[in-house]
Coordinates of C-alpha atoms and ligand atoms in Angstrom, one line a residue:
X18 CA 66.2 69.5 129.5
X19 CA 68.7 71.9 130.1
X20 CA 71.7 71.7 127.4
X21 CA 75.4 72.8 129.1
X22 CA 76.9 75.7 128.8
X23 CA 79.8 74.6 126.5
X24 CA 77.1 73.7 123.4
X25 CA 75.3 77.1 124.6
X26 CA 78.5 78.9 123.4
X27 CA 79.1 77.3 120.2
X28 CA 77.2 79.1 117.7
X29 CA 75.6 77.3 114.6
X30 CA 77.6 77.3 111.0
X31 CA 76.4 80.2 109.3
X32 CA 77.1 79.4 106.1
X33 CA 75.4 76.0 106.4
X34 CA 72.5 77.7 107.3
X35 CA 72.5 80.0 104.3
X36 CA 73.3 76.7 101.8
X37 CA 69.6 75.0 103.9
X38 CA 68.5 77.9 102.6
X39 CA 69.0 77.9 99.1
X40 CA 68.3 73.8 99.1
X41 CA 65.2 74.6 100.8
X42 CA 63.9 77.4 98.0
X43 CA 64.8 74.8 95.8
X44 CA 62.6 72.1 96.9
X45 CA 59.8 74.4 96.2
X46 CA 60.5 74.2 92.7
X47 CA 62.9 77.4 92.7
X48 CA 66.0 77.3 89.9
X49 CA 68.3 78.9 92.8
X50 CA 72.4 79.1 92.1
X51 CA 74.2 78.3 95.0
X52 CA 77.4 79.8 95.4
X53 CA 78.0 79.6 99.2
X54 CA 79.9 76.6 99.8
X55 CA 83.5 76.2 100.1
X56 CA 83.8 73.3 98.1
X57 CA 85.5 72.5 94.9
X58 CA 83.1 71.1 92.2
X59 CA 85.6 68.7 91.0
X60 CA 85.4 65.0 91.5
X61 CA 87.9 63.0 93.7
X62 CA 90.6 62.2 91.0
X63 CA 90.6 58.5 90.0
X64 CA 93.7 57.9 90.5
X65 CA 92.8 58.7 94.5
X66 CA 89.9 56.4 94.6
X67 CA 91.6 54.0 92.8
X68 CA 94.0 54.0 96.5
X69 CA 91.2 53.7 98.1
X70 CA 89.6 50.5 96.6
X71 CA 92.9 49.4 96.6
X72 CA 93.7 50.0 100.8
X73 CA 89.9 48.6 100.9
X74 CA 90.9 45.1 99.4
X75 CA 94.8 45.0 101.2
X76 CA 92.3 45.0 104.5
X77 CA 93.5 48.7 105.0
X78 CA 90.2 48.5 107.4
X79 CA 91.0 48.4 110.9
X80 CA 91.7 51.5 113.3
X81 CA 94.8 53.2 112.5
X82 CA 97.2 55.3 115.6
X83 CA 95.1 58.5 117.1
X84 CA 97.5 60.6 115.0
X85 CA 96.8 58.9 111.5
X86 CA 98.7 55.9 109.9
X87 CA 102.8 56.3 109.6
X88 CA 102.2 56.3 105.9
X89 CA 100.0 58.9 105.8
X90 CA 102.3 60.8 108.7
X91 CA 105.1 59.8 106.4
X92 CA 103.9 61.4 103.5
X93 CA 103.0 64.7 105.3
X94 CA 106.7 64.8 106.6
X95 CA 107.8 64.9 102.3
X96 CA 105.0 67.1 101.9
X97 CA 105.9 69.7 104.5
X98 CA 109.6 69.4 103.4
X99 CA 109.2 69.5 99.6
X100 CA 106.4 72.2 99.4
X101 CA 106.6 74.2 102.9
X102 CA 110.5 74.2 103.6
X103 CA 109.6 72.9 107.2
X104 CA 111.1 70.4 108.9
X105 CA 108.9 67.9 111.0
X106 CA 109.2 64.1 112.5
X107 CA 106.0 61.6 112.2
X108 CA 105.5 62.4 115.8
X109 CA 104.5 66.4 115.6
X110 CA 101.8 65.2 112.8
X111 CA 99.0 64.7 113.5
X112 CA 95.9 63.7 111.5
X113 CA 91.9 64.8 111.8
X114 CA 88.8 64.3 110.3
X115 CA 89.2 67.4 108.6
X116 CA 91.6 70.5 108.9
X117 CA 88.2 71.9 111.1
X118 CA 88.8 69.1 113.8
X119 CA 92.2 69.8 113.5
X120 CA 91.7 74.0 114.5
X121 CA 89.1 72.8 117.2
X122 CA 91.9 70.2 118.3
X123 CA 94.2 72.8 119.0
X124 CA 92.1 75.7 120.3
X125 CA 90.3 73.0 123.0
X126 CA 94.4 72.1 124.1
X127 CA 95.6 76.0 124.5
X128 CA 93.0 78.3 125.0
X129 CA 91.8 78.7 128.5
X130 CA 88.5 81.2 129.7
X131 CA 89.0 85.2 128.8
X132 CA 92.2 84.4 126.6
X133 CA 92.3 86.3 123.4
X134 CA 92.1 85.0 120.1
X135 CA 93.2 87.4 117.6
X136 CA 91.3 86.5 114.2
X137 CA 92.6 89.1 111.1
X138 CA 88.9 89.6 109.5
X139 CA 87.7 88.8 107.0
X140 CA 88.1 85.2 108.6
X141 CA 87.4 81.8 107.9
X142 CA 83.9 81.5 109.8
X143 CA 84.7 78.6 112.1
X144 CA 87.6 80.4 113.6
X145 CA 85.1 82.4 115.8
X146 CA 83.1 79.6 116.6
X147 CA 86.1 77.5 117.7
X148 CA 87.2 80.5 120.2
X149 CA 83.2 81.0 121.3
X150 CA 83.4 77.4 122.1
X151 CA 86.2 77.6 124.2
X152 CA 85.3 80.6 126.1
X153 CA 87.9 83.0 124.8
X154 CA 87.8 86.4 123.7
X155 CA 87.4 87.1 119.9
X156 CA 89.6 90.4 119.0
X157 CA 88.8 91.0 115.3
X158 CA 91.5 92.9 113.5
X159 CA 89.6 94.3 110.6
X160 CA 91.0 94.8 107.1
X161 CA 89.8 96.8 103.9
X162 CA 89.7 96.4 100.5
X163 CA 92.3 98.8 100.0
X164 CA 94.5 96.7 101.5
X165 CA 93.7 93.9 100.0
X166 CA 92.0 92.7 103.1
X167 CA 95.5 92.0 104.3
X168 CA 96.3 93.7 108.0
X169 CA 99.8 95.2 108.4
X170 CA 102.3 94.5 111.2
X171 CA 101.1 97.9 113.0
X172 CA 97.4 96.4 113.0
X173 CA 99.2 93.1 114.8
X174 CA 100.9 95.4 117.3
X175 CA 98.7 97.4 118.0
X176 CA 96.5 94.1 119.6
X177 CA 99.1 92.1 121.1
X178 CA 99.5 91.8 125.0
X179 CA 100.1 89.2 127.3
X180 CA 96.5 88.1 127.1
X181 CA 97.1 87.2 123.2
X182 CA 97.1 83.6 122.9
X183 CA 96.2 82.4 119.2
X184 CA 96.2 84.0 116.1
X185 CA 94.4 82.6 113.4
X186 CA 94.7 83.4 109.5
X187 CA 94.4 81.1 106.2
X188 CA 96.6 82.4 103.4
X189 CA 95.5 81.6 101.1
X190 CA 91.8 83.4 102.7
X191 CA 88.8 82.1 103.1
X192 CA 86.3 84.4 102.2
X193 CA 88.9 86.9 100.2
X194 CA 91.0 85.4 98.4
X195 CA 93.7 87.0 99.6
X196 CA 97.6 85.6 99.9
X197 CA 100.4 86.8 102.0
X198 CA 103.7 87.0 100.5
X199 CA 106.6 85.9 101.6
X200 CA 107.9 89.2 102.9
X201 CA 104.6 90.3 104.0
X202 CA 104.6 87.0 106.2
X203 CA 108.1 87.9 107.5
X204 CA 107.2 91.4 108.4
X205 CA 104.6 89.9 110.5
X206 CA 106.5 87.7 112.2
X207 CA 108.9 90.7 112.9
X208 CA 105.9 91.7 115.3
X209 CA 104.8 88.2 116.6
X210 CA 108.9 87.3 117.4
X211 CA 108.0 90.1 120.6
X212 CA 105.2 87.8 121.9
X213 CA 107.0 84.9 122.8
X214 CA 103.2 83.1 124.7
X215 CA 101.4 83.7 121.3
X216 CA 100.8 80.9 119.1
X217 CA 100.5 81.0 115.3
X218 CA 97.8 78.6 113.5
X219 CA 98.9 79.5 109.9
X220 CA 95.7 77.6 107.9
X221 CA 97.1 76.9 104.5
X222 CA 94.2 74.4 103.4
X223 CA 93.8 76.6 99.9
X224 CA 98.1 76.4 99.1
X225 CA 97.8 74.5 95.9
X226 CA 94.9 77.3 94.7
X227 CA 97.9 80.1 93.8
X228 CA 97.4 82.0 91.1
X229 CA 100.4 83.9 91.5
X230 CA 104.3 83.3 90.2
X231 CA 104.9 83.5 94.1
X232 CA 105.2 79.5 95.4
X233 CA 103.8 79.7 98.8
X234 CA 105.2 80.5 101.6
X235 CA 104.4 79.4 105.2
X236 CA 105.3 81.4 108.0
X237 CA 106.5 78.4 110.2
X238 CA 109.6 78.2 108.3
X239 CA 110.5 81.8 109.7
X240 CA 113.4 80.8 111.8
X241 CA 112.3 83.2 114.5
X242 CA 109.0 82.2 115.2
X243 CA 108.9 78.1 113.8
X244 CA 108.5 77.1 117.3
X245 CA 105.2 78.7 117.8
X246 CA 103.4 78.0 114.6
X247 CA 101.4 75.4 113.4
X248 CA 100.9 74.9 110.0
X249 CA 97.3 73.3 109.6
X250 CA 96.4 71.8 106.0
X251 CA 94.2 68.9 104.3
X252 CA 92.9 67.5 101.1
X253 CA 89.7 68.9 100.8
X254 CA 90.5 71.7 98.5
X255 CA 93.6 70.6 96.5
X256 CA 92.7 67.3 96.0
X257 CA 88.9 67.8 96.0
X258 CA 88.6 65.9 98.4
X259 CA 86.2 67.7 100.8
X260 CA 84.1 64.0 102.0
X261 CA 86.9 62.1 102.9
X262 CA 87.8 64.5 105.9
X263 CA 91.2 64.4 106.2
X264 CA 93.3 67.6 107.8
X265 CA 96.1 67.7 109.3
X266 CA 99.0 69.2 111.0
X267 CA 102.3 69.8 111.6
X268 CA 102.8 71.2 115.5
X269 CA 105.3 71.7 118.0
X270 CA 105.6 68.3 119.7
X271 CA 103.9 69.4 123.2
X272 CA 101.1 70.5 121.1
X273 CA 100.6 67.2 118.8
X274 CA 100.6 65.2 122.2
X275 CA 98.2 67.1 123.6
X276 CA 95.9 67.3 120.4
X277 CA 96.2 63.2 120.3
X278 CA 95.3 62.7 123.9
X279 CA 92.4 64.8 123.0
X280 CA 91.2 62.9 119.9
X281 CA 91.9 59.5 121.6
X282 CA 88.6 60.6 123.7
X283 CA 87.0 61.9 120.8
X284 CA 86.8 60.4 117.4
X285 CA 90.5 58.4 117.5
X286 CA 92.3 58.1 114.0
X287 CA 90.7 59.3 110.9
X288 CA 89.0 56.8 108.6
X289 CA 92.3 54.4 107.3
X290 CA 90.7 54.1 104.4
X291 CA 90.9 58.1 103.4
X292 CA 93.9 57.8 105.2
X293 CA 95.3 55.3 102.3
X294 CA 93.9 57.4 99.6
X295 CA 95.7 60.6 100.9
X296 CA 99.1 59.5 101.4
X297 CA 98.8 58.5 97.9
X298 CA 97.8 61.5 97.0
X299 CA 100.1 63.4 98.6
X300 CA 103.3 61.3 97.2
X301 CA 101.6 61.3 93.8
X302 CA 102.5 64.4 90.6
X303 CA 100.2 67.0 91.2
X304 CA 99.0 67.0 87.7
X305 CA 95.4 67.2 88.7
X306 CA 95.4 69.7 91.4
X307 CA 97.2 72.0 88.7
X308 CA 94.4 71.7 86.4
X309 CA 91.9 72.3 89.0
X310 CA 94.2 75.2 90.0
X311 CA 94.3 76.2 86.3
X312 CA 90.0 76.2 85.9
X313 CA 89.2 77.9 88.9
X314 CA 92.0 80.6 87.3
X315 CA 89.7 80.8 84.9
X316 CA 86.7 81.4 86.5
X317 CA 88.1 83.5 88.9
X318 CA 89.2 85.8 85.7
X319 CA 85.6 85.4 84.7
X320 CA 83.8 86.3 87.6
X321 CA 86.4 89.8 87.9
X322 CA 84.9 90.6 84.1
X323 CA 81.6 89.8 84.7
X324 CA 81.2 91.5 88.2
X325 CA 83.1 94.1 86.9
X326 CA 80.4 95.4 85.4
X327 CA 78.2 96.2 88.2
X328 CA 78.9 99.8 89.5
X329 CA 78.2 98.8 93.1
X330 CA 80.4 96.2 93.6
X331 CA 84.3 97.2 94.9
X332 CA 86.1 94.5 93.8
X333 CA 89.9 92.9 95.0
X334 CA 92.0 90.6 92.8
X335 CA 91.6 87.4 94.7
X336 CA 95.4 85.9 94.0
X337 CA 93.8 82.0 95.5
X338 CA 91.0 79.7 96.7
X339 CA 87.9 80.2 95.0
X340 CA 86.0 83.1 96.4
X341 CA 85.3 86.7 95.3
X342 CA 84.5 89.1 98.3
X343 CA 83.0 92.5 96.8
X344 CA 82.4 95.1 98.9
X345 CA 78.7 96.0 98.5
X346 CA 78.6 99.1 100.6
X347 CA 77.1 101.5 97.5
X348 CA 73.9 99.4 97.9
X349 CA 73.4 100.3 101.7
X350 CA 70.6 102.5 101.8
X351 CA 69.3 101.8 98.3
X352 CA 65.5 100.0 98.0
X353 CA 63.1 98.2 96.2
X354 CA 59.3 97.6 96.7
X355 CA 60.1 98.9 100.3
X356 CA 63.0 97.0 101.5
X357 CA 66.1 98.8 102.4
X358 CA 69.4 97.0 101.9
X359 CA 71.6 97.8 105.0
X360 CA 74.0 95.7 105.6
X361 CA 75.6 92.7 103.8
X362 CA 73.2 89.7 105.3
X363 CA 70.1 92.4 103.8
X364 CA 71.7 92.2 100.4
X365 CA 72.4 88.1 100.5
X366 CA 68.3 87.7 101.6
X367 CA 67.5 90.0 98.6
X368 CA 69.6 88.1 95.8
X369 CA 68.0 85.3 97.5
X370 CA 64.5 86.1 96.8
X371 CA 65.1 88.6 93.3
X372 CA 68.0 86.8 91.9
X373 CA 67.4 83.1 93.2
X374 CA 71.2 83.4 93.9
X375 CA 72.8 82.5 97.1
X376 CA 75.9 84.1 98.7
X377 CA 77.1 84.6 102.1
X378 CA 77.0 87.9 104.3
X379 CA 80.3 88.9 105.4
X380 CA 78.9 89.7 108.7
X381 CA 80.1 85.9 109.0
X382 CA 83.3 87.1 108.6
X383 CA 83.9 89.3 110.6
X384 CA 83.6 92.2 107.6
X385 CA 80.8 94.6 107.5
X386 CA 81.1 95.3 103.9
X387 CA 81.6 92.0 102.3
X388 CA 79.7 89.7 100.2
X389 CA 81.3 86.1 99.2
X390 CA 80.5 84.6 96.0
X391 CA 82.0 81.1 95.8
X392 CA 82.9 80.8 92.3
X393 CA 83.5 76.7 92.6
X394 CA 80.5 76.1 90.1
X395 CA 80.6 75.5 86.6
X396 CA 80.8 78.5 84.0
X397 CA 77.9 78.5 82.5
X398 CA 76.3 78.9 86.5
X399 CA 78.5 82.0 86.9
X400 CA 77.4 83.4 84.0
X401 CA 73.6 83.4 84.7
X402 CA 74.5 83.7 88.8
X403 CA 76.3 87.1 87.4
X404 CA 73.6 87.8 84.9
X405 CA 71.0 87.9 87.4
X406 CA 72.7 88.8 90.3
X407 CA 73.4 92.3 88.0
X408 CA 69.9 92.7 87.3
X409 CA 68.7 92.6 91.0
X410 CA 70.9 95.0 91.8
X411 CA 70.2 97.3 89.1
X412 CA 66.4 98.0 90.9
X413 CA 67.6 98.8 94.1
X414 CA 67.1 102.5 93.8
Ligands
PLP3 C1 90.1 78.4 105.6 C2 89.6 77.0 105.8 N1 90.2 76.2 106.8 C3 89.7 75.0 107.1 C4 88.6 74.5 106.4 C5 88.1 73.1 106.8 O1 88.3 72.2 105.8 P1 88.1 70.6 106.1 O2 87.5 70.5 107.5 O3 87.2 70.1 105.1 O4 89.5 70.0 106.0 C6 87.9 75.2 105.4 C7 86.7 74.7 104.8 O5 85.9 75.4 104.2 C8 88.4 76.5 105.1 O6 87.8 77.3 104.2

């Protein structure tokens, strides 16, 4: 059988692959760490669940609008005006089973064959995959360490033409922790206000992991550009809520039209129960999500000590999410028992199989030099994850 070419182009998830990986080593008896997943390691607060039973037994059961429930649209509205300083009507929400449906959802309604995507590396994985999917054209803006793997407004100009359709960043980042501040954000949109066909997907799923004084900032509410950017979120990391897929948006209105007609044919409305559970969420104190903001603080400043005694590793100050992204360039070229490490995916295989830790490459990326360590895993994890992970590396010669 002969599978189309659409599923040809999409690639597989590589950092599902690596977690397979790890699970697999550890059905052979292994004691591996994982650290590859982007998932907090919190439960669902009970004060969410409790929603939940609660929508369950109203008869909060039945299919809800393609775009998600009015409550749940309602509460996004507050949310976005409260938090975000944008200003949005129910109809230009629009909710997804997950923040990833909801980047797929708009890349399938704007991108057409050969149109450029511009993704600032290191990048959220599934960005590439989304554009593959669709047929258009990766450009991959790389950034360094020294910049705090944050590009600059000459990098941005220096790749925008007429071809440039999306641009895609998470600020918080996914794999580096990085944030863009507000004047950072502004600069850049001094750049993007000359592109008038390019649309800004500002993916701001990690906001409530901020360990700076800074409240965050999103881009969309730079008068300039607000009527090209969409400002993508969900309750998977803030709320710990990564199984109850729920993402969502807030878009122009041609754009959230066009996303519903497309998840009317696809998957309709999110689950109405999750639905229920998030709207609470989102109108409830964030107590909780502060203290999960407040541990993974405190690993993060853990992981920067501990780390930070390995020579190798170059390391940033990740100011959100959970994620530490060395780069591990020292090791290329170094050995052990006749192995030579040469690039990032090398070094992930060799902790793998020394260290029974598992990271991801940051080939995956889009950044040769990069390793990411999710540090959403208890401490006493980190510790021995670090532990080890330092003694491997010590034998590569
Ligand atoms: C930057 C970023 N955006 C979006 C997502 C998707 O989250 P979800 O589909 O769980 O809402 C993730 C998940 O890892 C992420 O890291």
């Amino acid at each position: 059988m002969q599978l189309s070419k659409f599923i040809q182009r999409v690639p597989s998830s590589a950092t599902i692959e690596m977690a397979q990986k790890a699970r697999d080593l550890k059905a052979q008896g292994k004691d591996v760490i994982s650290l590859t997943l982007g998932e907090p390691d919190f439960d669902t607060p009970e004060h969410i669940k409790e929603a939940a039973r609660l929508a369950m037994e109203a008869g909060d059961t039945k299919y809800t609008p393609v775009p998600g429930s009015l409550a749940l649209r309602k509460a996004i509205v507050d949310k976005f005006k409260r938090d975000n300083d944008l200003d949005f009507s129910v109809d230009q929400i629009v909710v997804s089973c997950g923040a990833k449906q909801t980047i797929a959802n708009i890349a399938l309604c704007v991108l057409n064959e050969g149109d450029e995507v511009i993704l600032p590396a290191p990048f959220w994985v599934s960005y590439e995959g989304i554009a593959d999917m669709c047929g258009a054209k990766s450009i991959i803006l790389k950034s360094t360490i020294e910049t705090d793997f944050k590009i600059l407004p000459k990098d941005l100009s220096a790749v925008l033409n007429e071809k440039s359709k999306l641009l895609i960043f998470s600020s918080p980042c996914n794999p580096s922790g990085s944030r863009f501040s507000k004047s950072e954000l502004e600069a850049l949109a001094e750049v993007i206000q000359e592109y008038p066909n390019l649309i800004v997907v500002s993916d701001e799923i990690y906001e409530y992991i901020n360990f700076t004084e800074e409240r965050h900032f999103s881009i969309g509410s730079i008068d300039s550009i607000k009527d090209r950017v969409v400002t993508v979120n969900g309750m998977s990391k803030g709320f710990a809520m990564t199984g109850w897929r729920i993402g969502y948006m807030g878009a122009p209105l041609w754009l959230a039209k066009a996303c519903t007609k497309l998840q009317g044919q696809f998957t309709s409305g999110a689950c109405s129960i999750a639905q229920a559970a998030s709207a609470h969420a989102l109108n409830s104190s964030p107590e909780e999500t502060i203290k999960m903001r407040d541990s993974f603080l405190k690993r993060r400043n853990l992981m920067l000590e501990l780390l930070g005694e390995i020579d190798g590793l170059k390391l940033n100050v990740p100011d959100g999410a959970f994620y530490i992204f060395p780069d591990v360039s020292a090791y290329f070229g170094k050995s052990y028992e006749g192995k030579t490490i040469t690039c990032p995916n090398d070094l992930v295989m060799y902790l793998l199989e020394n260290a029974y830790v598992a990271t991801v490459g940051g080939e995956s990326f889009g950044d040769d030099n990069g390793l990411r360590i999710s540090y959403a895993a208890s401490e006493e994890s980190l510790r021995e994850a670090a532990k080890r992970i330092k003694e491997a590396l010590d034998k590569l010669k």
